[in-house]
Amino acid sequence: MKRHDRLPGFRDFFPDPVPHPDLARMAERLHLFSSWRKVVTRYGFREYDGPPLETLELYKAKSGAEIVHQLYHFEDKGSREVALRAEMTPTLARMIAAHARNYKKPIKWFSIPQCWRFETTQRGRKREHYQWNMDIVGEPGIVAEVELLTAVATFFKRLGVGPDIVGIRVNSRKVLDVAITKAGVPRDKFEKVCVVVDKLDKIGAEAVKCMLTEDLALPSQTADVILQCLQASSVDDLAKAVGLSQSDPAIAELKTLFELCTAYGVGDYLDFDASVVRGLAYYTGVVFEAFDRKGELRAICGGGRYDRLAELYGGEKCQIPFCGFGFGDCVVVELLKDYGLMPDASPSVDVVVAPFDATMQPHALKVAASLRKDGLSVDAALT
Ligand code: HAM
C-alpha cells in the first residue's frame, strides 16, 4: 500500500460523473438517505445522534465477541480505552438509560450513523458503513416489532424492491430460550448458545454441535434439541420441537406478528426461519434479518428485541423494553444496482449564467443572484 492510498474497506464518495465505476457515488448515498428519511417521517420517528467515539467498555458489555473483535480501539491521550462506534445500539441504550424519565414512552427514534468495523472486506461488507437505525423504546408488545418490520418493507416497496427480490426472515429467541431452559442449560449460557448457533449457515450443523458440546460443555442431547429447533419449518413445527402449546406466549406472539404484518399488506416479505438467531449477544426476543432471495449477498438489515441492554448501563431502574434494527448502506446499493433500481439521482441545475466577457460579469452575477433568490438552482460560470 502506498503512503497516499485509501485504506482498504473505506470509501471515497465522488459527485457525478464518478471517475471509475468501482468508486462510490455521493448521489447514491444521498438517494438512500433521503429514502430512509421519507420512510421514518411517515412513521413519526425522531432523529437522534451520538458520538462516533465511545468507551471500549460500552461495546465489551454486551455486543458479543464478534463485534468486540472487530472494533477499532486505542488508548486516547487521557489514557482512556476508547473505540470507534461499531453500531449505534449501545449508544442509544446508554442515552436512554441516562435520560429515560424525561421522555414519554414509547420513544421512537431513528439515526443514520457511520459505523466502523475491522471486517474482512467483501461485496457489501466494508470497514465503514452508514447504518439506518430505527428503534422503539418502552413498548413490550409485539406491535413494536410489527411497526419496524413494516417500515423495512415500506422502504423496499418505495424503491421498487418486491418480495420476489428480498425477504425478511423472522424468528424468536424466546422459543430457543424455553428449549434451552427445559434442557437444563444454565441461564448464563443462553447468549453464548445464540452466538454459536448464529454460525450455522457458515460452519454447518456438525461444527455447531461440536462447539455446543465442547466449548460450552452442553450434553449432546441438548445440542440435538437446539439443532432440531433451528430446523423447524413453521411456527407450529417449532412449538412441537420444543414441546410448547400453541397458546404459549412465545409462540402466540410470533403468530400474531405474522398476522399483523399481513394485515398491513407486507406479509409477502416475511418468512419464518427458525435458524435466524443473530450474532449479537443482547437480543432477548424476536429477531429478524432481511436477505436477497437469490442468496448472493450478505444480510441487508438486521434487528430484534433487546429488553435488558439499558439495565446493564443504568441498573435495575432501567428495565426498559427496546427493539430496533440496523440497515446498512452497502448491501442495498449492490442490490439496487443488480436490479437496475438505482436512479440517476445526481442533482441537476435549472440555469447556467455565463457572462459574454469580463465586463458583463457584474450583470451576470446580478442575474444569478436574482434567479437564486427565486429558488432556482443556478450554475454561475466562473470564467
Ligand atoms: P448488525 O446485524 O451487526 O446489527 O448490523 C446491521 C446491518 O448493518 C447489517 O445487516 C448490514 O446491513 C450493516 N452492516 C454491518 N456491518 C457492516 C459492514 N462491515 N459493512 C457494511 N454493512 C454492514 C447491528 O448493528 C444492530 N445494532 C442493529 C440493531 C439496531 N438492533 C437493534 N437496533
XYZ file of C-alpha atoms and ligand atoms in Angstrom:
416
model
C 0.000 0.000 0.000
C 1.353 3.433 -0.932
C 1.501 6.283 1.544
C -1.399 8.205 -0.054
C -3.649 5.250 -0.865
C -7.141 4.975 0.563
C -7.304 2.391 3.367
C -8.863 -0.930 2.298
C -12.559 -1.164 3.179
C -13.047 2.632 3.231
C -14.803 4.665 0.553
C -14.386 7.995 -1.200
C -17.766 9.343 -2.300
C -17.467 11.210 -5.599
C -20.017 13.541 -7.158
C -21.119 12.563 -10.681
C -19.555 11.858 -13.050
C -17.682 9.250 -10.998
C -14.130 8.747 -12.371
C -14.377 4.937 -12.160
C -17.408 2.604 -11.863
C -15.938 0.913 -8.762
C -15.933 4.175 -6.804
C -18.830 5.128 -4.534
C -21.263 7.778 -5.808
C -22.301 10.536 -3.449
C -25.604 10.721 -5.361
C -26.392 7.108 -4.401
C -25.705 7.784 -0.754
C -27.950 10.853 -0.800
C -30.704 8.934 -2.571
C -30.579 6.213 0.054
C -30.527 8.629 2.985
C -33.449 10.605 1.596
C -35.460 7.392 1.036
C -34.755 6.302 4.621
C -35.789 9.723 5.897
C -39.025 9.660 3.898
C -39.980 6.341 5.499
C -39.169 7.382 9.075
C -41.037 10.638 8.640
C -44.143 8.637 7.702
C -43.680 6.571 10.844
C -43.291 9.602 13.112
C -39.789 8.788 14.393
C -37.467 11.499 15.731
C -33.819 11.783 14.795
C -31.020 11.469 17.361
C -27.256 11.194 17.146
C -24.355 10.276 19.395
C -20.560 10.423 19.433
C -18.523 8.359 16.950
C -16.068 7.546 19.741
C -17.222 5.643 22.838
C -15.535 3.863 25.727
C -14.347 0.386 24.798
C -16.296 -0.875 27.804
C -19.632 0.170 26.246
C -19.225 -2.440 23.496
C -17.498 -5.046 25.625
C -20.513 -5.125 27.929
C -22.889 -6.844 25.536
C -22.280 -6.554 21.796
C -20.733 -10.010 21.647
C -17.300 -11.402 20.854
C -17.514 -10.896 17.082
C -18.110 -7.138 17.188
C -15.614 -6.642 20.013
C -13.030 -8.486 17.915
C -13.758 -6.089 15.006
C -13.508 -2.849 16.988
C -11.124 -0.066 16.017
C -9.895 0.738 19.505
C -6.986 2.574 21.068
C -5.921 4.452 24.173
C -6.623 8.193 23.911
C -4.318 10.902 25.218
C -6.163 10.829 28.545
C -5.293 7.097 28.917
C -8.897 6.026 28.281
C -9.605 2.867 26.299
C -11.866 4.108 23.507
C -13.411 2.592 20.379
C -14.857 3.909 17.151
C -18.621 3.307 17.009
C -19.226 -0.154 15.545
C -23.013 0.006 15.921
C -25.495 2.523 17.333
C -27.413 0.297 19.749
C -25.102 0.582 22.800
C -25.030 4.377 22.385
C -28.837 4.509 22.223
C -29.177 2.279 25.301
C -26.677 4.466 27.168
C -28.562 7.651 26.216
C -31.918 6.190 27.242
C -30.541 4.695 30.465
C -29.399 8.177 31.495
C -32.474 10.157 30.414
C -35.445 7.782 30.043
C -37.515 9.600 32.666
C -37.533 12.760 30.555
C -39.416 11.071 27.723
C -42.952 9.816 27.330
C -42.989 6.161 26.234
C -42.946 4.703 23.731
C -39.915 6.545 22.402
C -39.499 6.202 18.620
C -36.105 7.353 17.420
C -34.015 6.972 14.298
C -30.457 7.731 13.332
C -28.114 7.281 10.357
C -24.676 6.947 11.976
C -21.439 5.987 10.287
C -20.006 2.823 11.892
C -16.577 1.227 11.771
C -15.721 -2.482 11.982
C -12.442 -4.140 11.051
C -14.091 -6.845 8.914
C -12.858 -8.956 6.033
C -13.998 -6.785 3.137
C -16.232 -8.365 0.534
C -19.194 -7.380 -1.636
C -21.492 -5.399 0.668
C -19.122 -5.505 3.653
C -16.689 -2.641 4.258
C -14.705 -1.327 7.207
C -17.011 1.667 7.472
C -20.662 1.916 6.610
C -23.670 4.098 7.255
C -26.439 2.357 9.117
C -30.082 3.423 9.244
C -31.358 2.623 12.749
C -34.991 2.682 13.875
C -35.669 1.773 17.500
C -38.739 1.745 19.719
C -38.213 2.079 23.469
C -40.767 1.333 26.173
C -43.134 -0.918 24.222
C -43.127 -4.538 25.433
C -45.714 -5.776 22.917
C -45.158 -7.319 19.504
C -46.735 -4.258 17.829
C -43.321 -2.603 18.127
C -41.665 -5.328 16.028
C -44.549 -5.097 13.550
C -44.032 -1.341 13.201
C -40.331 -1.869 12.466
C -40.833 -4.744 10.042
C -43.464 -2.813 8.086
C -41.088 0.165 7.908
C -38.369 -2.019 6.367
C -40.878 -3.469 3.884
C -42.218 0.025 3.092
C -38.673 1.129 2.276
C -38.235 -1.830 -0.097
C -41.586 -1.084 -1.746
C -40.691 2.598 -2.254
C -37.541 1.608 -4.114
C -39.297 -0.991 -6.266
C -37.728 -3.967 -4.449
C -40.549 -6.510 -4.316
C -40.983 -9.591 -2.104
C -39.787 -11.664 -5.076
C -36.359 -9.984 -4.717
C -35.953 -9.748 -0.937
C -37.418 -11.364 2.147
C -37.264 -10.796 5.895
C -36.539 -13.877 7.978
C -38.143 -13.760 11.405
C -37.669 -15.912 14.498
C -37.850 -15.546 18.269
C -35.033 -16.171 20.704
C -37.683 -16.626 23.390
C -38.591 -20.037 21.980
C -34.960 -21.112 21.888
C -34.658 -19.802 25.439
C -37.518 -22.076 26.540
C -35.927 -25.065 24.762
C -32.580 -24.446 26.383
C -34.032 -23.856 29.840
C -36.134 -27.032 29.545
C -32.968 -28.943 28.697
C -31.467 -27.718 31.964
C -28.849 -25.358 30.500
C -27.863 -22.598 32.942
C -29.398 -19.202 32.061
C -25.995 -17.531 31.726
C -25.124 -19.774 28.775
C -28.083 -18.632 26.674
C -26.328 -15.743 24.929
C -23.282 -17.883 24.180
C -25.532 -20.545 22.673
C -27.153 -17.923 20.409
C -23.778 -16.648 19.228
C -22.679 -20.221 18.363
C -25.959 -21.105 16.692
C -25.727 -17.959 14.540
C -22.777 -19.604 12.774
C -24.915 -22.478 11.445
C -25.062 -21.053 7.897
C -21.305 -20.558 7.764
C -19.948 -23.673 9.513
C -22.756 -26.263 9.299
C -24.640 -28.364 11.866
C -21.748 -30.714 12.729
C -19.418 -27.887 13.677
C -22.165 -26.083 15.646
C -22.853 -29.265 17.603
C -19.162 -29.613 18.264
C -18.946 -26.048 19.626
C -22.046 -26.530 21.784
C -20.772 -29.729 23.337
C -17.059 -28.924 23.551
C -16.769 -25.129 24.007
C -19.991 -24.683 26.013
C -19.952 -28.147 27.609
C -23.612 -28.874 26.800
C -24.776 -32.505 26.823
C -25.012 -33.996 23.321
C -28.788 -34.490 23.736
C -29.295 -30.793 24.485
C -27.257 -29.828 21.430
C -29.529 -32.088 19.357
C -32.685 -30.386 20.713
C -31.212 -26.978 19.862
C -30.315 -28.086 16.316
C -33.789 -29.568 15.900
C -35.329 -26.208 16.866
C -33.240 -24.484 14.204
C -34.577 -26.799 11.520
C -38.291 -26.228 12.253
C -40.066 -25.179 9.065
C -43.020 -23.377 10.652
C -44.030 -21.801 13.949
C -46.170 -24.900 14.650
C -43.216 -27.149 13.930
C -41.067 -25.132 16.281
C -43.665 -25.355 19.042
C -43.698 -29.125 18.569
C -39.888 -29.394 18.623
C -39.708 -27.507 21.911
C -42.818 -29.158 23.361
C -44.795 -25.924 23.658
C -48.532 -25.467 23.179
C -49.900 -23.053 20.557
C -51.038 -20.779 23.356
C -47.580 -20.408 24.870
C -46.799 -16.649 24.866
C -43.594 -17.024 22.803
C -45.421 -18.987 20.100
C -48.635 -16.898 20.158
C -46.557 -13.718 19.852
C -44.816 -14.948 16.694
C -48.140 -15.909 15.129
C -49.634 -12.501 15.922
C -46.609 -10.807 14.358
C -47.188 -12.582 11.032
C -50.943 -11.859 11.166
C -50.407 -8.151 11.812
C -47.786 -7.780 9.074
C -50.164 -9.494 6.658
C -52.946 -7.121 7.733
C -50.602 -4.208 6.999
C -50.052 -5.578 3.487
C -46.407 -6.652 3.758
C -46.879 -10.332 4.704
C -45.292 -11.414 1.402
C -41.935 -10.078 2.546
C -41.887 -12.159 5.742
C -40.659 -15.736 6.201
C -40.474 -17.656 9.433
C -36.929 -19.032 9.766
C -36.028 -20.930 12.926
C -32.303 -20.743 12.115
C -32.146 -16.938 12.474
C -30.888 -16.076 15.958
C -28.493 -13.156 15.159
C -24.899 -12.923 16.326
C -25.239 -10.024 18.766
C -25.454 -11.107 22.377
C -28.092 -8.633 23.606
C -31.227 -9.846 21.776
C -33.913 -11.343 24.010
C -36.984 -11.927 21.819
C -37.999 -11.593 18.169
C -35.026 -11.371 15.806
C -35.065 -10.687 12.067
C -32.821 -10.260 9.056
C -33.556 -9.089 5.506
C -31.891 -11.037 2.710
C -31.834 -11.227 -1.092
C -33.788 -14.206 -2.338
C -31.066 -15.176 -4.843
C -28.771 -15.690 -1.850
C -25.869 -13.798 -3.431
C -25.415 -11.055 -0.843
C -24.823 -10.750 2.893
C -27.680 -9.687 5.214
C -29.347 -6.442 4.092
C -30.500 -5.445 7.558
C -30.934 -6.998 10.973
C -32.622 -6.322 14.252
C -34.751 -7.542 17.088
C -35.848 -7.101 20.675
C -33.281 -6.396 23.392
C -35.049 -5.780 26.676
C -32.084 -5.967 29.031
C -29.389 -3.788 27.496
C -30.249 -0.481 29.181
C -30.305 -2.235 32.559
C -26.669 -3.073 32.021
C -25.773 0.626 31.777
C -28.333 2.133 34.138
C -29.019 -0.579 36.709
C -32.319 -2.120 37.769
C -34.319 1.093 37.428
C -33.651 0.866 33.687
C -35.697 -2.232 32.933
C -36.998 -0.797 29.683
C -38.057 -2.822 26.656
C -36.261 -1.975 23.405
C -36.472 -3.205 19.860
C -34.978 -1.951 16.632
C -32.940 -2.644 13.554
C -29.837 -1.535 11.686
C -29.908 -1.288 7.888
C -26.539 -0.726 6.203
C -25.908 1.289 3.059
C -23.575 -1.205 1.311
C -25.581 -4.340 0.519
C -28.697 -2.462 -0.534
C -26.710 -0.384 -3.051
C -25.353 -3.613 -4.597
C -28.877 -4.996 -4.749
C -30.368 -1.861 -6.325
C -27.620 -1.818 -8.939
C -28.089 -5.545 -9.728
C -31.774 -4.931 -10.452
C -31.341 -1.600 -12.245
C -33.281 0.137 -9.467
C -30.714 2.789 -8.575
C -31.923 6.002 -10.168
C -29.574 8.606 -11.560
C -30.191 10.809 -8.562
C -27.445 13.338 -9.188
C -28.854 16.843 -8.807
C -29.011 18.997 -11.930
C -29.094 22.783 -12.235
C -32.015 24.779 -13.679
C -29.985 27.545 -15.305
C -26.397 28.302 -16.328
C -25.493 32.013 -16.297
C -22.342 32.934 -18.230
C -21.043 36.463 -18.904
C -20.222 37.190 -22.514
C -16.941 38.781 -21.413
C -15.313 40.171 -18.247
C -17.198 43.484 -18.467
C -20.519 41.599 -18.276
C -19.500 39.752 -15.054
C -21.330 42.127 -12.626
C -24.512 41.840 -14.698
C -24.206 38.045 -14.887
C -23.808 37.893 -11.092
C -26.853 40.148 -10.652
C -28.910 37.796 -12.841
C -27.607 34.742 -10.933
C -28.460 36.388 -7.585
C -31.970 37.203 -8.701
C -32.658 33.704 -10.072
C -31.252 32.071 -6.907
C -33.454 34.360 -4.792
C -36.422 33.000 -6.763
C -35.430 29.467 -5.777
C -33.780 28.301 -8.988
C -30.576 26.313 -8.972
C -28.015 28.365 -10.873
C -24.585 27.389 -12.128
C -22.725 30.694 -12.482
C -19.883 30.197 -14.949
C -16.688 31.351 -13.244
C -14.723 32.341 -16.345
P -25.818 -5.923 12.652
O -26.504 -7.145 12.111
O -24.484 -6.094 13.214
O -26.804 -5.307 13.719
O -25.743 -4.835 11.513
C -26.931 -4.359 10.912
C -26.697 -4.116 9.435
O -25.605 -3.205 9.277
C -26.302 -5.325 8.607
O -27.409 -6.096 8.240
C -25.670 -4.640 7.419
O -26.657 -4.076 6.571
C -24.939 -3.473 8.066
N -23.531 -3.795 8.335
C -22.994 -4.343 9.427
N -21.658 -4.470 9.308
C -21.347 -3.986 8.093
C -20.130 -3.825 7.364
N -18.949 -4.195 7.852
N -20.187 -3.278 6.112
C -21.365 -2.890 5.602
N -22.545 -3.003 6.245
C -22.547 -3.549 7.467
C -26.498 -4.180 14.434
O -25.597 -3.439 14.195
C -27.550 -3.866 15.486
N -27.009 -2.801 16.340
C -28.846 -3.453 14.830
C -29.931 -3.062 15.784
C -30.410 -1.804 15.986
N -30.545 -3.888 16.604
C -31.419 -3.192 17.326
N -31.351 -1.911 16.955
